[in-house]
PDB file of N, CA and C in Angstrom:
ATOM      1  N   UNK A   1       0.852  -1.181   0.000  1.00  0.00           N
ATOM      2  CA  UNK A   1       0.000   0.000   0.000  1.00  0.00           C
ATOM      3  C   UNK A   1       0.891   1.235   0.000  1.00  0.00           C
ATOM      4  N   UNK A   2       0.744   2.318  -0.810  1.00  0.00           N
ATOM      5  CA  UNK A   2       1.529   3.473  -0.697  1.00  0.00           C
ATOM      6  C   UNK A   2       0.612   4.483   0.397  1.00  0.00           C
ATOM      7  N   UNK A   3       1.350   4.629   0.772  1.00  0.00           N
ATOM      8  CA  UNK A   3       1.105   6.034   1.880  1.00  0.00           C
ATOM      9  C   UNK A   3       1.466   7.457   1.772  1.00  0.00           C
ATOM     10  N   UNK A   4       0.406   8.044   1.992  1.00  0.00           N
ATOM     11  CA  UNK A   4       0.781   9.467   1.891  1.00  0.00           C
ATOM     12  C   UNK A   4       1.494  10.490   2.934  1.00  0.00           C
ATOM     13  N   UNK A   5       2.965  10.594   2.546  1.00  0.00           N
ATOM     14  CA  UNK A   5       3.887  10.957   2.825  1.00  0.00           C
ATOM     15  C   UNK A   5       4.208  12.293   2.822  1.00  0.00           C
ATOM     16  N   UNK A   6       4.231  13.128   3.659  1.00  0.00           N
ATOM     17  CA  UNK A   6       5.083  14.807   2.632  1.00  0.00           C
ATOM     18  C   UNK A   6       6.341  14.939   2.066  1.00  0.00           C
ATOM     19  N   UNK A   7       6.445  14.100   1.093  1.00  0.00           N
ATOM     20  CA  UNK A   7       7.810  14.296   0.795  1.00  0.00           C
ATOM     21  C   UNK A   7       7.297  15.075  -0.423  1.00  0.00           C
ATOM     22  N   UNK A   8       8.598  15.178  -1.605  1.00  0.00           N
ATOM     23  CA  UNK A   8       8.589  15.584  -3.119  1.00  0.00           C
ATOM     24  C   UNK A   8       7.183  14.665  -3.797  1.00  0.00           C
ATOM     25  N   UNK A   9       6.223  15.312  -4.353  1.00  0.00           N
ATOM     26  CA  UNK A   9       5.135  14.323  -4.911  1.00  0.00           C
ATOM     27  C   UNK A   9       5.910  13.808  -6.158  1.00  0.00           C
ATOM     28  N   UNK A  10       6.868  14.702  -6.990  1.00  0.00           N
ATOM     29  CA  UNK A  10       7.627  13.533  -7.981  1.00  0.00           C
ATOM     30  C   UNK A  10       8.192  12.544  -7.561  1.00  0.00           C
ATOM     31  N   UNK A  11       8.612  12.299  -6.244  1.00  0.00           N
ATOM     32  CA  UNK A  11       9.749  11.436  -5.956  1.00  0.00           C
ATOM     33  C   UNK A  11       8.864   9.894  -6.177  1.00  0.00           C
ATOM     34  N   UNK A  12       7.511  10.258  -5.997  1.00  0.00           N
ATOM     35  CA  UNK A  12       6.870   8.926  -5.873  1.00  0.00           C
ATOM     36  C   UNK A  12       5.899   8.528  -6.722  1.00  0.00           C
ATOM     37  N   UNK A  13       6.225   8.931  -8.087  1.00  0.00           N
ATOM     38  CA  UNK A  13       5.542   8.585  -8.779  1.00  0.00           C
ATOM     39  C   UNK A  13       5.485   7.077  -9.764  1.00  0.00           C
ATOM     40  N   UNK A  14       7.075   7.170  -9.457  1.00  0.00           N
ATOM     41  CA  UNK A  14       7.410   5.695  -9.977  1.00  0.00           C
ATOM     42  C   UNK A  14       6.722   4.104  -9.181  1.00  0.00           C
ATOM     43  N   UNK A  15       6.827   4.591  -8.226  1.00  0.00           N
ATOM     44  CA  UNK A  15       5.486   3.872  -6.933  1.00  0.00           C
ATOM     45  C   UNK A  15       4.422   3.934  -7.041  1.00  0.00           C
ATOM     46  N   UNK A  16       3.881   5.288  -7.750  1.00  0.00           N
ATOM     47  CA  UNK A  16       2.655   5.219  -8.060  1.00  0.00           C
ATOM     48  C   UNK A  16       1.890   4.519  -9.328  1.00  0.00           C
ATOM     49  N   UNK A  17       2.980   4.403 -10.107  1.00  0.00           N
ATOM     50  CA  UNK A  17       2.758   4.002 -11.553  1.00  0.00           C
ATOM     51  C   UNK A  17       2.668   2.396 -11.010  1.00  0.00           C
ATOM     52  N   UNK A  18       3.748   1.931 -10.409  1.00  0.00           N
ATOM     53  CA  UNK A  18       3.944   0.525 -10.015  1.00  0.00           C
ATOM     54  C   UNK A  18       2.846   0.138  -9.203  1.00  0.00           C
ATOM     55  N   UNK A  19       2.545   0.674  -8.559  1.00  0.00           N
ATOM     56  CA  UNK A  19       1.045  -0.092  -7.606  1.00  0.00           C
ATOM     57  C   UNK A  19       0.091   0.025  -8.347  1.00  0.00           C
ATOM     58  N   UNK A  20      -0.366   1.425  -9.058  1.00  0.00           N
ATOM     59  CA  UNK A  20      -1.654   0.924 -10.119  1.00  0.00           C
ATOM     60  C   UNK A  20      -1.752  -0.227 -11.131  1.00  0.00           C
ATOM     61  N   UNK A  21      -0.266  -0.501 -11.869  1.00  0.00           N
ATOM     62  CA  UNK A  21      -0.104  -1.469 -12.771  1.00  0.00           C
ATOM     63  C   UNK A  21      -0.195  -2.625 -12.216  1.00  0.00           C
ATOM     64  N   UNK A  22       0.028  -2.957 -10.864  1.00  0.00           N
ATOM     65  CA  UNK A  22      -0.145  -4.324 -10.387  1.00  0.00           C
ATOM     66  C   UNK A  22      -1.597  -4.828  -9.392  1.00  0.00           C
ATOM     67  N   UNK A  23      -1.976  -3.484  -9.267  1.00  0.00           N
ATOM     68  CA  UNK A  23      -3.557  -3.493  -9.186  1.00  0.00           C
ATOM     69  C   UNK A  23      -4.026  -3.662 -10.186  1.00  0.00           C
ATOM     70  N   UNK A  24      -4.590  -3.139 -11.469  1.00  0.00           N
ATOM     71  CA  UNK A  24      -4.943  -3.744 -12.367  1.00  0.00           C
ATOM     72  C   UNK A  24      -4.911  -4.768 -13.389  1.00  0.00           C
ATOM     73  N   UNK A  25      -3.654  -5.531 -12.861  1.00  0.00           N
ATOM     74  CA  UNK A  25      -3.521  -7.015 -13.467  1.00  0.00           C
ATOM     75  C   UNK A  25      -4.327  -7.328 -12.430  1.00  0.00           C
ATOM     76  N   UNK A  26      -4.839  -7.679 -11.400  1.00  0.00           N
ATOM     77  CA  UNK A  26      -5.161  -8.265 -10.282  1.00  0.00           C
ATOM     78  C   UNK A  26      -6.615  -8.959 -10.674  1.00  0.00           C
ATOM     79  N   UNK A  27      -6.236 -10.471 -10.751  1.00  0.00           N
ATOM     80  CA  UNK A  27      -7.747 -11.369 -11.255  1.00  0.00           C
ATOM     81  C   UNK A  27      -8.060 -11.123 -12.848  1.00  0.00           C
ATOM     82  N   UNK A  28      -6.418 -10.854 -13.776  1.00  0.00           N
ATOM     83  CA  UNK A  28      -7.086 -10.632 -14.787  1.00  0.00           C
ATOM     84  C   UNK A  28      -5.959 -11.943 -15.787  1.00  0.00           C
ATOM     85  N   UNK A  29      -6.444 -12.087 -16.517  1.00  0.00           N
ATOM     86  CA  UNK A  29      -5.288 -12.704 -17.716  1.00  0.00           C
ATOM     87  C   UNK A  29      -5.878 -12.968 -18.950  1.00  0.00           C
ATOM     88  N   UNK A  30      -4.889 -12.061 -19.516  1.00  0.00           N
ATOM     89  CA  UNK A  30      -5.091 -11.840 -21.081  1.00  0.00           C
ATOM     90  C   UNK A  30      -3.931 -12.938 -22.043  1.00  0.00           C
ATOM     91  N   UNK A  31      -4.730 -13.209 -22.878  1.00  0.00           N
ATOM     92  CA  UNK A  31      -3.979 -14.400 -23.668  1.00  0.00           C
ATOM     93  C   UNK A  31      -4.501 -13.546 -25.081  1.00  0.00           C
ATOM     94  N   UNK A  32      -3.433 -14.074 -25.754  1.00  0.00           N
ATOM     95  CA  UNK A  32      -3.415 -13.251 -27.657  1.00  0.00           C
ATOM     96  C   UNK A  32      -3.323 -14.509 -28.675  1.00  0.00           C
ATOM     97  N   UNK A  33      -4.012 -15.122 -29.074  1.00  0.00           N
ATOM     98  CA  UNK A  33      -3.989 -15.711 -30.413  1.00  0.00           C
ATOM     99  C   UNK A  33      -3.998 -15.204 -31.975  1.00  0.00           C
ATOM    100  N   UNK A  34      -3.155 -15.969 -32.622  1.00  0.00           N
ATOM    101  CA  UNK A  34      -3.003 -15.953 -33.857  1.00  0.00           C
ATOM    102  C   UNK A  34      -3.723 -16.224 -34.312  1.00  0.00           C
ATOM    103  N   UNK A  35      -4.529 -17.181 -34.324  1.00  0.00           N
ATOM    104  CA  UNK A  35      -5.899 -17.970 -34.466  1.00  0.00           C
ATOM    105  C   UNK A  35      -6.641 -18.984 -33.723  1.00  0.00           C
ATOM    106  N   UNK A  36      -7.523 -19.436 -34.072  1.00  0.00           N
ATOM    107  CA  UNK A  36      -8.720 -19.980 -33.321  1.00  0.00           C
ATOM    108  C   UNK A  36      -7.742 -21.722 -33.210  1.00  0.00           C
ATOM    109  N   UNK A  37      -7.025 -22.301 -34.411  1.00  0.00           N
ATOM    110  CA  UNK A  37      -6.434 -23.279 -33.758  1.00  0.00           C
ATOM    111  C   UNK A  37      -5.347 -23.751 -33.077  1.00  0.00           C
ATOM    112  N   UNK A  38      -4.991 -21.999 -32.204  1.00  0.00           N
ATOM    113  CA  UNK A  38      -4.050 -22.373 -30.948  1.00  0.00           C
ATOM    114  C   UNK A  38      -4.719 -22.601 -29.506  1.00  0.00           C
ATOM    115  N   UNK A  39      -6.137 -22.370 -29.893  1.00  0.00           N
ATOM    116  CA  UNK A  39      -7.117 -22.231 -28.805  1.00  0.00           C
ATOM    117  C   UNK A  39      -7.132 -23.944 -28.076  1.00  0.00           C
ATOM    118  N   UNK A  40      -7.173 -24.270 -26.939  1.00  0.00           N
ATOM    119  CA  UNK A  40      -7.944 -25.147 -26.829  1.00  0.00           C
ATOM    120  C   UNK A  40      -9.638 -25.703 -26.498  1.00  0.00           C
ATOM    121  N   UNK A  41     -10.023 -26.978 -26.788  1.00  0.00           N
ATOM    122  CA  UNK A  41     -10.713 -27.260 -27.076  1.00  0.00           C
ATOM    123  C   UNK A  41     -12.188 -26.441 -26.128  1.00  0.00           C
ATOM    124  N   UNK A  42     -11.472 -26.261 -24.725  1.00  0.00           N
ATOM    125  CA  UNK A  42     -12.240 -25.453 -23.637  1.00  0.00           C
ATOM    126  C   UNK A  42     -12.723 -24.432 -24.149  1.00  0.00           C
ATOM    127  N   UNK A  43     -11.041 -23.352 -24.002  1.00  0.00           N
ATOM    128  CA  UNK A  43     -11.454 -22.438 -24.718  1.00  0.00           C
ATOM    129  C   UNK A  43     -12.240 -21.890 -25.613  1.00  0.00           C
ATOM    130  N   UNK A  44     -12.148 -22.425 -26.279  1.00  0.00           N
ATOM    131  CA  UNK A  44     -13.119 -22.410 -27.808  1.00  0.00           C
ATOM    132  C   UNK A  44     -14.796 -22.462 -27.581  1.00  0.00           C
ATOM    133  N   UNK A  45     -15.087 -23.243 -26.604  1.00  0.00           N
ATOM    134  CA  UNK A  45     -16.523 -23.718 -26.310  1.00  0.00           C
ATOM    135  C   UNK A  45     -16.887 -22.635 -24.852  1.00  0.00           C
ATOM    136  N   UNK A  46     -15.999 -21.916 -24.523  1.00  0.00           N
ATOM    137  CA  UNK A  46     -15.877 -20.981 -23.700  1.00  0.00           C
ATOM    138  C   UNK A  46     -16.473 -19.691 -24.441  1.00  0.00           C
ATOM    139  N   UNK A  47     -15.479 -19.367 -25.029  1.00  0.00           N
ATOM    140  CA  UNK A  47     -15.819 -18.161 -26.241  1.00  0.00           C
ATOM    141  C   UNK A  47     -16.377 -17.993 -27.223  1.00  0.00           C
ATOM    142  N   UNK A  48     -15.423 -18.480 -28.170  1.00  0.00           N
ATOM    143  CA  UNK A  48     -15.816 -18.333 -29.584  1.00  0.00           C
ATOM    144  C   UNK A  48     -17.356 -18.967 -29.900  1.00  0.00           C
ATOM    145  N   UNK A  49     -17.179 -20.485 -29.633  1.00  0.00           N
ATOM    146  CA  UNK A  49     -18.230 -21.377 -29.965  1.00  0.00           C
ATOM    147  C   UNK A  49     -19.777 -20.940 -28.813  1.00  0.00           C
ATOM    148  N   UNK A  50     -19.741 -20.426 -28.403  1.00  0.00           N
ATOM    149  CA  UNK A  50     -20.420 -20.019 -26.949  1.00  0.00           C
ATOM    150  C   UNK A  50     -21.102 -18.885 -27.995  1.00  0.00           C
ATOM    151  N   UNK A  51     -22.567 -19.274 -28.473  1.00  0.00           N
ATOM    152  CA  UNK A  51     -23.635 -17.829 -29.111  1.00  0.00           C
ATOM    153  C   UNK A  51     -23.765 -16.925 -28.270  1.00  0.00           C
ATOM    154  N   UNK A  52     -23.741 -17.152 -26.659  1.00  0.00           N
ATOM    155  CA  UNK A  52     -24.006 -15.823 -25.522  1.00  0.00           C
ATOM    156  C   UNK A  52     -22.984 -15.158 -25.748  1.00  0.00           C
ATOM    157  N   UNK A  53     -21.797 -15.427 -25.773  1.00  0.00           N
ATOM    158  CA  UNK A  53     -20.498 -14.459 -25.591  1.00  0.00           C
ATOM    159  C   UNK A  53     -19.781 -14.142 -26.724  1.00  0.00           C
ATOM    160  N   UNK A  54     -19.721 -14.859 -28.014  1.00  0.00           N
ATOM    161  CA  UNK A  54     -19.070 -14.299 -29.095  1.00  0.00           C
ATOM    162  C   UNK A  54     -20.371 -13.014 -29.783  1.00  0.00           C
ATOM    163  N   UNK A  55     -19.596 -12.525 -31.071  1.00  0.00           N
ATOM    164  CA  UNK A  55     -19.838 -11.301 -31.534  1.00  0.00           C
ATOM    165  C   UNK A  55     -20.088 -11.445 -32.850  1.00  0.00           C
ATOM    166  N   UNK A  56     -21.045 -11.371 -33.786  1.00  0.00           N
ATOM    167  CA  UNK A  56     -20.390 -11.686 -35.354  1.00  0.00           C
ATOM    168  C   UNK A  56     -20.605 -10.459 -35.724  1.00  0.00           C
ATOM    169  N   UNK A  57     -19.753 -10.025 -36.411  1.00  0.00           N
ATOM    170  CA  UNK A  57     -19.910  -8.481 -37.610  1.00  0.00           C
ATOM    171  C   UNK A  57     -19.730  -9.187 -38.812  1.00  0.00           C
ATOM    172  N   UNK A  58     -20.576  -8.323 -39.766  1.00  0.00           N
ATOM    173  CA  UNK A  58     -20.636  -8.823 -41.324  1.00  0.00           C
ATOM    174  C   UNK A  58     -19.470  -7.555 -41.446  1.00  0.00           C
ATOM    175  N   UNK A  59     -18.654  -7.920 -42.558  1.00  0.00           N
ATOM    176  CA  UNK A  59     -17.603  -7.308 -43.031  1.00  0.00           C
ATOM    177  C   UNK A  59     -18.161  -7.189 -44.566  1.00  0.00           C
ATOM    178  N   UNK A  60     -17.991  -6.096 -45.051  1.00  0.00           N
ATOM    179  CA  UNK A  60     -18.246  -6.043 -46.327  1.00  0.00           C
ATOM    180  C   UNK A  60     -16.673  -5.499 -47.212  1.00  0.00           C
ATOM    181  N   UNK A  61     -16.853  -6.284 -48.700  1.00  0.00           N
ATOM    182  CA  UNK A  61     -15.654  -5.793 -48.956  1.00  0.00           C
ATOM    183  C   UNK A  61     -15.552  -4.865 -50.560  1.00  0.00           C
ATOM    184  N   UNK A  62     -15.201  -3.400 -50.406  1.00  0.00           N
ATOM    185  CA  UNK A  62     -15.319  -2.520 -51.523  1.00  0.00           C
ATOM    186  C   UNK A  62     -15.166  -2.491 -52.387  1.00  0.00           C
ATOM    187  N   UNK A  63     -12.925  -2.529 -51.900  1.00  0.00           N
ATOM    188  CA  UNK A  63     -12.256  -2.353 -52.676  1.00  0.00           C
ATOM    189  C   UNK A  63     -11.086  -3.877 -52.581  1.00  0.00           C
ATOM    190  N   UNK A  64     -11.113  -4.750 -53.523  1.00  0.00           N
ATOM    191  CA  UNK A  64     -10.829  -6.282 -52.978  1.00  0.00           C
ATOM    192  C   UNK A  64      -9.119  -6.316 -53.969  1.00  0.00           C
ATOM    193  N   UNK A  65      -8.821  -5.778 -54.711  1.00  0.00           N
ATOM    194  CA  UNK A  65      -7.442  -5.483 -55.147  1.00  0.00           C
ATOM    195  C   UNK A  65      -6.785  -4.120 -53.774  1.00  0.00           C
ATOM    196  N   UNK A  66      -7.416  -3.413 -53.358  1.00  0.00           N
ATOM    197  CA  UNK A  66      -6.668  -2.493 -52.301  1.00  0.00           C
ATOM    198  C   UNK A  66      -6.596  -3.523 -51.483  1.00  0.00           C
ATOM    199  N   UNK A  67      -8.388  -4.285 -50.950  1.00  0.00           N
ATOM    200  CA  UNK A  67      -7.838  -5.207 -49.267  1.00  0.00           C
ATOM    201  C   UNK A  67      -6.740  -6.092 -49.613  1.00  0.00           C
ATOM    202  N   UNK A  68      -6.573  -6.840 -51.326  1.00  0.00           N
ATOM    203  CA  UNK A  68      -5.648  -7.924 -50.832  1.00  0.00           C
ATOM    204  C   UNK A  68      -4.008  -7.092 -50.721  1.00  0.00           C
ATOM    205  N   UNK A  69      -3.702  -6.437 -51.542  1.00  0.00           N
ATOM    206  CA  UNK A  69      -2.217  -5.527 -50.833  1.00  0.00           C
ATOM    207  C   UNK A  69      -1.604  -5.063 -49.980  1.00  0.00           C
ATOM    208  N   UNK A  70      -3.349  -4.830 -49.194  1.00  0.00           N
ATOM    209  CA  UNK A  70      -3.247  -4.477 -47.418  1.00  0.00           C
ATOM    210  C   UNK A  70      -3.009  -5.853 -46.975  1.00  0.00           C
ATOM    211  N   UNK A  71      -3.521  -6.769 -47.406  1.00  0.00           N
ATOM    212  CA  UNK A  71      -3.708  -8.152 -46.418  1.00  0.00           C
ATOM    213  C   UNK A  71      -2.429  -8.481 -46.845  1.00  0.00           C
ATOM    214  N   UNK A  72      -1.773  -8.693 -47.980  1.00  0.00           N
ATOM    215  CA  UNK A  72      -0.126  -8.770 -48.241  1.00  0.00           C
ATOM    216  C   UNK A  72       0.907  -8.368 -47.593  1.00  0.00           C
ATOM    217  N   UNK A  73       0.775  -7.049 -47.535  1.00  0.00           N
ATOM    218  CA  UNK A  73       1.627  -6.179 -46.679  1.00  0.00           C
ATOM    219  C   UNK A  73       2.206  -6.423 -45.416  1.00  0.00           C
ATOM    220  N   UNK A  74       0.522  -6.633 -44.723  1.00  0.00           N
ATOM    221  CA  UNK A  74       0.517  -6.955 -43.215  1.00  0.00           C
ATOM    222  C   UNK A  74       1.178  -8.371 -42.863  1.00  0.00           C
ATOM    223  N   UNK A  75       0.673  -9.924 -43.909  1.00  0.00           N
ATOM    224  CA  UNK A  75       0.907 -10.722 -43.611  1.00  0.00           C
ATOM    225  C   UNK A  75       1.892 -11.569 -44.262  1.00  0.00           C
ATOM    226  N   UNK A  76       2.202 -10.719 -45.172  1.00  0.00           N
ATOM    227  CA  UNK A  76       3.398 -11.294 -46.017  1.00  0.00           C
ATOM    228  C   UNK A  76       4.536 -11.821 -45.728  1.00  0.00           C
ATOM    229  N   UNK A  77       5.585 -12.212 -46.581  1.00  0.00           N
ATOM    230  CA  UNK A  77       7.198 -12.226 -45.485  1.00  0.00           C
ATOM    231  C   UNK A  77       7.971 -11.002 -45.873  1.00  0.00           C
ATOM    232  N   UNK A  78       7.820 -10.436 -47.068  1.00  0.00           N
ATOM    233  CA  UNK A  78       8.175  -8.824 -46.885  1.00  0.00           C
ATOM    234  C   UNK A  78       8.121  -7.913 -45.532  1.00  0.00           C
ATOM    235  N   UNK A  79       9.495  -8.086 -45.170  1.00  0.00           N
ATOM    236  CA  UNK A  79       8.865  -7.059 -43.812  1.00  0.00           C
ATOM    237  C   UNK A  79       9.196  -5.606 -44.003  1.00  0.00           C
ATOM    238  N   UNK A  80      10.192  -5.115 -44.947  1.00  0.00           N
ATOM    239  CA  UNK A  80      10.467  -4.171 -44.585  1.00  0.00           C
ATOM    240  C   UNK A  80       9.038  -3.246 -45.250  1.00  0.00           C
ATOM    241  N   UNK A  81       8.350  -3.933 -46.152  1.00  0.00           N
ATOM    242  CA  UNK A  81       6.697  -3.112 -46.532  1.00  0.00           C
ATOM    243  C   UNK A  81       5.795  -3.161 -45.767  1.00  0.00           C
ATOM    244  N   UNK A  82       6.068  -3.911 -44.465  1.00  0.00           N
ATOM    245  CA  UNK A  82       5.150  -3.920 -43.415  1.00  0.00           C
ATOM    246  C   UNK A  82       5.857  -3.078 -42.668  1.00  0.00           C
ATOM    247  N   UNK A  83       6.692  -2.635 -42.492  1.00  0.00           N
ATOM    248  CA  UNK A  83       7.014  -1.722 -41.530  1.00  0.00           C
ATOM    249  C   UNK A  83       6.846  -0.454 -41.853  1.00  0.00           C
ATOM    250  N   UNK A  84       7.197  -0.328 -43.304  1.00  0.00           N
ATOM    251  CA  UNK A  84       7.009   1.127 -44.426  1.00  0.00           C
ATOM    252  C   UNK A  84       5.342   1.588 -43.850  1.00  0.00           C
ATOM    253  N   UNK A  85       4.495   0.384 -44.006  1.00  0.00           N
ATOM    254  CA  UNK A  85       3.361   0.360 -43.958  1.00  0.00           C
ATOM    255  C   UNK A  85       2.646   1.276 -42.589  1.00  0.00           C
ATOM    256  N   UNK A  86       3.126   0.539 -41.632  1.00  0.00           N
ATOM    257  CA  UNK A  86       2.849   0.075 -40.002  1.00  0.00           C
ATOM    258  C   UNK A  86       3.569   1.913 -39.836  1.00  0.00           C
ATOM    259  N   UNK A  87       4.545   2.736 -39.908  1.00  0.00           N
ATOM    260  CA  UNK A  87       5.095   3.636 -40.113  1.00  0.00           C
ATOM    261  C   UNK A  87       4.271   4.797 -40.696  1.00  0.00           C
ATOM    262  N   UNK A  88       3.976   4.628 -41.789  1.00  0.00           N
ATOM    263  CA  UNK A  88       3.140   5.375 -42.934  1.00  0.00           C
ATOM    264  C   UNK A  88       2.032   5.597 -42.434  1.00  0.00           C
ATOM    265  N   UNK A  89       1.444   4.698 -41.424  1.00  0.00           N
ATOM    266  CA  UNK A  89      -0.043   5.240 -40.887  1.00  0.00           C
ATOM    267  C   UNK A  89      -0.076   4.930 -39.676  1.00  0.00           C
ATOM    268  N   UNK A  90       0.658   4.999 -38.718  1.00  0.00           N
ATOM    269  CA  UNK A  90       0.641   4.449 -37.702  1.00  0.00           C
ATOM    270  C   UNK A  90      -0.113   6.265 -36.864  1.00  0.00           C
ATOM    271  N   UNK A  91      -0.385   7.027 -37.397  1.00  0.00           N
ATOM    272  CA  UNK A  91      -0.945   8.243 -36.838  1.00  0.00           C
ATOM    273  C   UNK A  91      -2.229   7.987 -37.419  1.00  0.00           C
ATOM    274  N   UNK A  92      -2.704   7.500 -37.911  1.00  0.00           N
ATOM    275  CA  UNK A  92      -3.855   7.680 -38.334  1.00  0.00           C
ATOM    276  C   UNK A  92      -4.860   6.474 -37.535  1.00  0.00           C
ATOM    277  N   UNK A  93      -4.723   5.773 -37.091  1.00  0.00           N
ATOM    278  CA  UNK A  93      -5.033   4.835 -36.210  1.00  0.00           C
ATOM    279  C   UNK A  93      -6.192   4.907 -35.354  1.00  0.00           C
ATOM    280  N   UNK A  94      -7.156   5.150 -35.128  1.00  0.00           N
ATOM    281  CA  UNK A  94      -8.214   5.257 -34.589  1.00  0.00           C
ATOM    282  C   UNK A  94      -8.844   4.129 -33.599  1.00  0.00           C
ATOM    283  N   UNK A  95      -8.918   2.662 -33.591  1.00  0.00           N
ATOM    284  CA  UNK A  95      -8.913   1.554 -32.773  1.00  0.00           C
ATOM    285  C   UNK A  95      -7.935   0.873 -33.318  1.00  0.00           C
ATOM    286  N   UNK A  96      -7.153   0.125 -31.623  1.00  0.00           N
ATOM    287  CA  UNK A  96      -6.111  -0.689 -31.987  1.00  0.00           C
ATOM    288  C   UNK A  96      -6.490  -1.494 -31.048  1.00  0.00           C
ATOM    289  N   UNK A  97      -6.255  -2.855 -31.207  1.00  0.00           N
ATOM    290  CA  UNK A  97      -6.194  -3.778 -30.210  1.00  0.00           C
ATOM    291  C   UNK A  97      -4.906  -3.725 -29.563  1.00  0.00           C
ATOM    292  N   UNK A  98      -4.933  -3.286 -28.216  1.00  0.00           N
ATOM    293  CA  UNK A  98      -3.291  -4.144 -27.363  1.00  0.00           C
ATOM    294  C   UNK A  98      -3.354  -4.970 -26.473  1.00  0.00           C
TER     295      UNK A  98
END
């Protein structure tokens, strides 16, 4: 627990940063997949497969020579055009997953 001290309020901010960050992991765990078959079988019938808790969005597609260059780019083995890429708009970004 941090306590409030009169010292310098900068001096303790690095304490402060550190106790919120380990309060808010607290009862949580986040896992990142590549795809649905690194999941296991639980999992899957947990989430994804689970109609209460998954999400479906229809995706519609416009422009299908722009998406596949984007989908190239991103997933290609070219990296240095994914980085050109990832660089080139990385301000323009509006939702990101982290």
């Amino acid at each position: 627990m941090i306590k409030n001290e009169h010292r310098d309020p900068q001096a303790n901010w690095g304490d402060l940063l550190e106790f919120v960050k380990n309060e808010g992991k607290k009862d949580a765990n986040v896992q990142r997949y590549k795809g649905l078959g690194e999941m296991n079988a639980e999992q899957l019938a947990e989430t994804t497969m689970n109609p209460e808790k998954r999400t479906l969005l229809q995706v519609r597609l416009e422009d299908a020579v722009e998406s596949e260059k984007i989908f190239s780019t991103l997933m290609g083995e070219d990296v240095e055009s994914r980085r050109k890429f990832i660089e080139d708009n990385a301000l323009d970004v509006k939702n990101l997953d982290i």
